[in-house]
CSV table of C-alpha atoms and ligand atoms in Angstrom, one decimal:
chain,number,residue,atom,x,y,z
A,1,MET,CA,-162.1,-120.4,95.3
A,2,GLY,CA,-161.2,-118.3,92.3
A,3,ALA,CA,-164.8,-117.1,91.6
A,4,LYS,CA,-165.4,-116.2,95.3
A,5,TRP,CA,-162.3,-113.9,95.3
A,6,PHE,CA,-163.4,-112.3,92.0
A,7,LYS,CA,-166.9,-111.5,93.2
A,8,ILE,CA,-165.6,-110.0,96.5
A,9,ALA,CA,-162.9,-108.1,94.5
A,10,VAL,CA,-165.3,-106.4,92.2
A,11,VAL,CA,-167.4,-105.2,95.2
A,12,TYR,CA,-164.3,-103.5,96.6
A,13,PHE,CA,-163.6,-102.1,93.1
A,14,VAL,CA,-167.0,-100.4,93.0
A,15,ILE,CA,-166.7,-99.1,96.5
A,16,GLY,CA,-163.1,-97.9,95.8
A,17,ILE,CA,-163.9,-96.0,92.6
A,18,ILE,CA,-167.1,-94.4,94.1
A,19,LEU,CA,-165.0,-93.2,97.1
A,20,GLY,CA,-162.3,-91.9,94.6
A,21,ILE,CA,-164.9,-89.9,92.6
A,22,VAL,CA,-166.5,-88.6,95.7
A,23,MET,CA,-163.1,-87.5,97.0
A,24,GLY,CA,-162.5,-85.7,93.7
A,25,ILE,CA,-165.9,-84.0,93.6
A,26,ILE,CA,-165.8,-82.7,97.2
A,27,HIS,CA,-162.0,-82.0,97.1
A,28,ASP,CA,-161.4,-83.8,100.3
A,29,PHE,CA,-158.5,-86.2,100.2
A,30,ALA,CA,-158.5,-87.3,103.9
A,31,LEU,CA,-159.7,-90.8,102.9
A,32,THR,CA,-156.9,-91.3,100.3
A,33,PRO,CA,-155.2,-94.1,102.2
A,34,VAL,CA,-158.6,-95.8,102.6
A,35,HIS,CA,-159.4,-95.4,98.9
A,36,ALA,CA,-155.9,-96.7,98.0
A,37,HIS,CA,-156.1,-99.8,100.2
A,38,ILE,CA,-159.7,-100.6,99.3
A,39,ASN,CA,-158.5,-100.6,95.7
A,40,LEU,CA,-155.2,-102.3,96.3
A,41,LEU,CA,-155.9,-104.8,99.1
A,42,GLY,CA,-159.5,-105.2,98.0
A,43,TRP,CA,-159.8,-105.0,94.2
A,44,VAL,CA,-156.2,-105.7,93.0
A,45,SER,CA,-154.9,-108.2,95.5
A,46,MET,CA,-158.2,-110.1,95.7
A,47,ALA,CA,-158.4,-110.3,91.8
A,48,LEU,CA,-154.9,-111.6,91.8
A,49,PHE,CA,-155.6,-114.2,94.5
A,50,GLY,CA,-158.7,-115.2,92.4
A,51,ALA,CA,-156.7,-115.5,89.2
A,52,ILE,CA,-154.0,-117.6,90.9
A,53,TYR,CA,-156.5,-120.0,92.6
A,54,HIS,CA,-158.3,-120.3,89.2
A,55,PHE,CA,-155.2,-121.3,87.4
A,56,TYR,CA,-154.0,-123.6,90.2
A,57,PRO,CA,-157.2,-125.0,91.7
A,58,GLN,CA,-155.3,-127.5,93.8
A,59,ALA,CA,-153.8,-124.5,95.7
A,60,GLY,CA,-157.4,-123.2,96.4
A,61,GLU,CA,-158.5,-126.4,98.1
A,62,THR,CA,-156.0,-126.4,100.9
A,63,GLY,CA,-156.5,-125.4,104.6
A,64,LEU,CA,-153.9,-122.6,104.0
A,65,ALA,CA,-156.2,-121.2,101.2
A,66,LYS,CA,-159.2,-121.2,103.4
A,67,THR,CA,-157.4,-119.6,106.4
A,68,HIS,CA,-155.9,-117.0,104.0
A,69,PHE,CA,-159.4,-116.3,102.7
A,70,TRP,CA,-160.9,-115.6,106.1
A,71,LEU,CA,-158.0,-113.6,107.5
A,72,HIS,CA,-158.0,-111.3,104.4
A,73,ASN,CA,-161.7,-111.0,104.2
A,74,ILE,CA,-162.2,-110.2,107.9
A,75,GLY,CA,-159.0,-108.2,108.1
A,76,VAL,CA,-159.4,-105.8,105.1
A,77,PRO,CA,-162.9,-104.4,106.0
A,78,LEU,CA,-162.0,-104.1,109.7
A,79,MET,CA,-158.7,-102.4,108.8
A,80,GLN,CA,-160.2,-100.0,106.3
A,81,GLY,CA,-163.4,-99.4,108.3
A,82,GLY,CA,-161.3,-98.6,111.4
A,83,LEU,CA,-159.0,-96.3,109.4
A,84,ALA,CA,-162.0,-94.5,107.9
A,85,TYR,CA,-163.6,-94.0,111.3
A,86,THR,CA,-160.3,-92.8,112.8
A,87,VAL,CA,-159.7,-90.3,109.9
A,88,LEU,CA,-163.3,-89.0,109.9
A,89,THR,CA,-163.8,-88.7,113.6
A,90,GLU,CA,-160.2,-88.0,114.7
A,91,ASN,CA,-161.0,-90.5,117.5
A,92,GLU,CA,-158.2,-93.0,117.9
A,93,SER,CA,-160.1,-95.5,120.0
A,94,LEU,CA,-160.2,-98.1,117.1
A,95,THR,CA,-156.4,-98.0,116.6
A,96,ILE,CA,-156.1,-101.5,118.2
A,97,VAL,CA,-158.7,-102.8,115.8
A,98,ILE,CA,-156.7,-101.5,112.8
A,99,ILE,CA,-153.5,-103.0,114.2
A,100,ILE,CA,-155.0,-106.5,114.8
A,101,ALA,CA,-156.8,-106.4,111.4
A,102,SER,CA,-153.6,-105.4,109.6
A,103,LEU,CA,-151.7,-108.2,111.3
A,104,ALA,CA,-154.5,-110.6,110.2
A,105,VAL,CA,-154.0,-109.4,106.6
A,106,VAL,CA,-150.2,-109.8,106.9
A,107,LEU,CA,-150.5,-113.3,108.4
A,108,GLY,CA,-153.0,-114.2,105.6
A,109,GLY,CA,-150.5,-112.9,103.1
A,110,ILE,CA,-147.7,-115.1,104.5
A,111,LEU,CA,-150.0,-118.2,104.5
A,112,PHE,CA,-150.8,-117.4,100.9
A,113,ALA,CA,-147.1,-117.3,100.0
A,114,VAL,CA,-146.5,-120.6,101.8
A,115,ASN,CA,-149.5,-122.1,99.9
A,116,LEU,CA,-148.2,-120.8,96.6
A,117,PHE,CA,-144.8,-122.3,97.1
A,118,ARG,CA,-146.2,-125.7,98.2
A,119,ASN,CA,-149.1,-126.1,95.7
A,120,VAL,CA,-148.4,-124.0,92.6
B,1,HEM,C1,-162.8,-93.8,88.8
B,1,HEM,C2,-161.9,-94.3,89.5
B,1,HEM,C3,-161.0,-93.5,90.5
B,1,HEM,C4,-161.0,-92.2,90.9
B,1,HEM,C5,-162.0,-91.2,90.6
B,1,HEM,C6,-159.9,-92.0,91.8
B,1,HEM,C7,-159.6,-90.9,92.5
B,1,HEM,C8,-158.5,-90.7,93.3
B,1,HEM,C9,-158.2,-89.4,94.0
B,1,HEM,C10,-159.1,-88.2,94.0
B,1,HEM,C11,-157.1,-89.6,94.7
B,1,HEM,C12,-156.4,-88.6,95.7
B,1,HEM,C13,-155.4,-87.9,94.9
B,1,HEM,C14,-154.6,-86.9,95.8
B,1,HEM,O1,-154.6,-87.1,97.0
B,1,HEM,O2,-154.0,-86.0,95.2
B,1,HEM,C15,-156.7,-91.0,94.5
B,1,HEM,C16,-155.5,-91.5,95.0
B,1,HEM,C17,-155.1,-92.8,94.8
B,1,HEM,N1,-155.8,-93.8,94.0
B,1,HEM,FE1,-157.5,-93.5,93.0
B,1,HEM,N2,-159.2,-93.2,91.9
B,1,HEM,C18,-159.8,-94.2,91.1
B,1,HEM,C19,-159.4,-95.5,90.9
B,1,HEM,C20,-158.3,-96.1,91.5
B,1,HEM,C21,-158.0,-97.4,91.3
B,1,HEM,C22,-158.7,-98.5,90.5
B,1,HEM,C23,-156.8,-97.6,92.0
B,1,HEM,C24,-156.0,-98.9,92.2
B,1,HEM,C25,-156.1,-100.0,91.5
B,1,HEM,C26,-156.5,-96.4,92.7
B,1,HEM,C27,-155.4,-96.1,93.5
B,1,HEM,C28,-155.1,-95.0,94.1
B,1,HEM,C29,-153.9,-94.8,94.9
B,1,HEM,C30,-152.9,-95.8,95.2
B,1,HEM,C31,-153.9,-93.4,95.4
B,1,HEM,C32,-153.0,-92.8,96.3
B,1,HEM,C33,-151.9,-92.2,95.4
B,1,HEM,C34,-150.8,-91.5,96.2
B,1,HEM,O3,-150.3,-92.2,97.1
B,1,HEM,O4,-150.4,-90.4,95.9
B,1,HEM,N3,-157.4,-95.4,92.4
B,1,HEM,N4,-157.5,-91.6,93.6
B,2,HEM,C1,-151.6,-105.4,105.7
B,2,HEM,C2,-151.2,-104.8,104.6
B,2,HEM,C3,-150.9,-103.3,104.5
B,2,HEM,C4,-150.6,-102.4,105.5
B,2,HEM,C5,-150.7,-102.6,107.0
B,2,HEM,C6,-150.3,-101.1,104.9
B,2,HEM,C7,-150.0,-100.0,105.5
B,2,HEM,C8,-149.8,-98.8,104.9
B,2,HEM,C9,-149.4,-97.5,105.6
B,2,HEM,C10,-149.3,-97.4,107.1
B,2,HEM,C11,-149.3,-96.6,104.7
B,2,HEM,C12,-149.1,-95.1,104.9
B,2,HEM,C13,-150.4,-94.4,105.0
B,2,HEM,C14,-150.2,-92.8,105.1
B,2,HEM,O1,-149.1,-92.3,105.1
B,2,HEM,O2,-151.3,-92.2,105.2
B,2,HEM,C15,-149.6,-97.2,103.4
B,2,HEM,C16,-149.6,-96.5,102.2
B,2,HEM,C17,-149.7,-97.1,101.0
B,2,HEM,N1,-149.8,-98.4,100.7
B,2,HEM,FE1,-150.1,-99.8,102.1
B,2,HEM,N2,-150.4,-101.3,103.5
B,2,HEM,C18,-150.7,-102.6,103.2
B,2,HEM,C19,-150.8,-103.2,102.0
B,2,HEM,C20,-150.6,-102.6,100.8
B,2,HEM,C21,-150.7,-103.2,99.5
B,2,HEM,C22,-150.9,-104.8,99.3
B,2,HEM,C23,-150.4,-102.3,98.6
B,2,HEM,C24,-150.4,-102.4,97.1
B,2,HEM,C25,-150.8,-103.5,96.4
B,2,HEM,C26,-150.3,-101.0,99.3
B,2,HEM,C27,-150.1,-99.8,98.7
B,2,HEM,C28,-149.9,-98.6,99.4
B,2,HEM,C29,-149.9,-97.3,98.7
B,2,HEM,C30,-150.0,-97.1,97.2
B,2,HEM,C31,-149.7,-96.4,99.7
B,2,HEM,C32,-149.7,-94.8,99.6
B,2,HEM,C33,-151.2,-94.4,99.7
B,2,HEM,C34,-151.5,-93.0,100.0
B,2,HEM,O3,-150.9,-92.1,99.4
B,2,HEM,O4,-152.3,-92.7,100.9
B,2,HEM,N3,-150.4,-101.2,100.6
B,2,HEM,N4,-149.8,-98.5,103.6
């Protein structure tokens, strides 16, 4: 479970820093919240999940860990993809997707916390 999180985290890191440098080069900061959350919910949070599951492998084998994995990994790209679309097109039709995806990430985070208290 640890290695899976690390590999996904580093993909978000590369996307996040490329977006950051592009924002800097073209002087357009509209996607700052997307850049921030790709780096923080993608790279930083996922690397921390990976480290915790690596040091406490018993916590990584639970149903809670698997549900957290899928909620976070479906939620974050839909949330950030929806947010990027909304910012770039100024079309708010995907707001409901952003809301549901955010709630999935929040629920995943709560399950992660429960798992941590039970199995770490
Ligand atoms: C080469 C790598 C990076 C570049 C070129 C870059 C570039 C930028 C730029 C241009 C902004 C917008 C600043 C503004 O609106 O005034 C920004 C904001 C931000 N970046 Fe990065 N960034 C990089 C890496 C990272 C990483 C690794 C993280 C997190 C781990 C991060 C977190 C943030 C956050 C949280 C903000 C929003 C700050 C705020 O609320 O004012 N960035 N970054
Ligand atoms: C489901 C989880 C999350 C949701 C729904 C969420 C939501 C938001 C919202 C609505 C904003 C304001 C955006 C704006 O004013 O443009 C924001 C900003 C921010 N959030 Fe989150 N957030 C989440 C998770 C996190 C996490 C885990 C971190 C750090 C580890 C974080 C760090 C930040 C930072 C640094 C900003 C300021 C970024 C900027 O200047 O654009 N967020 N977040």
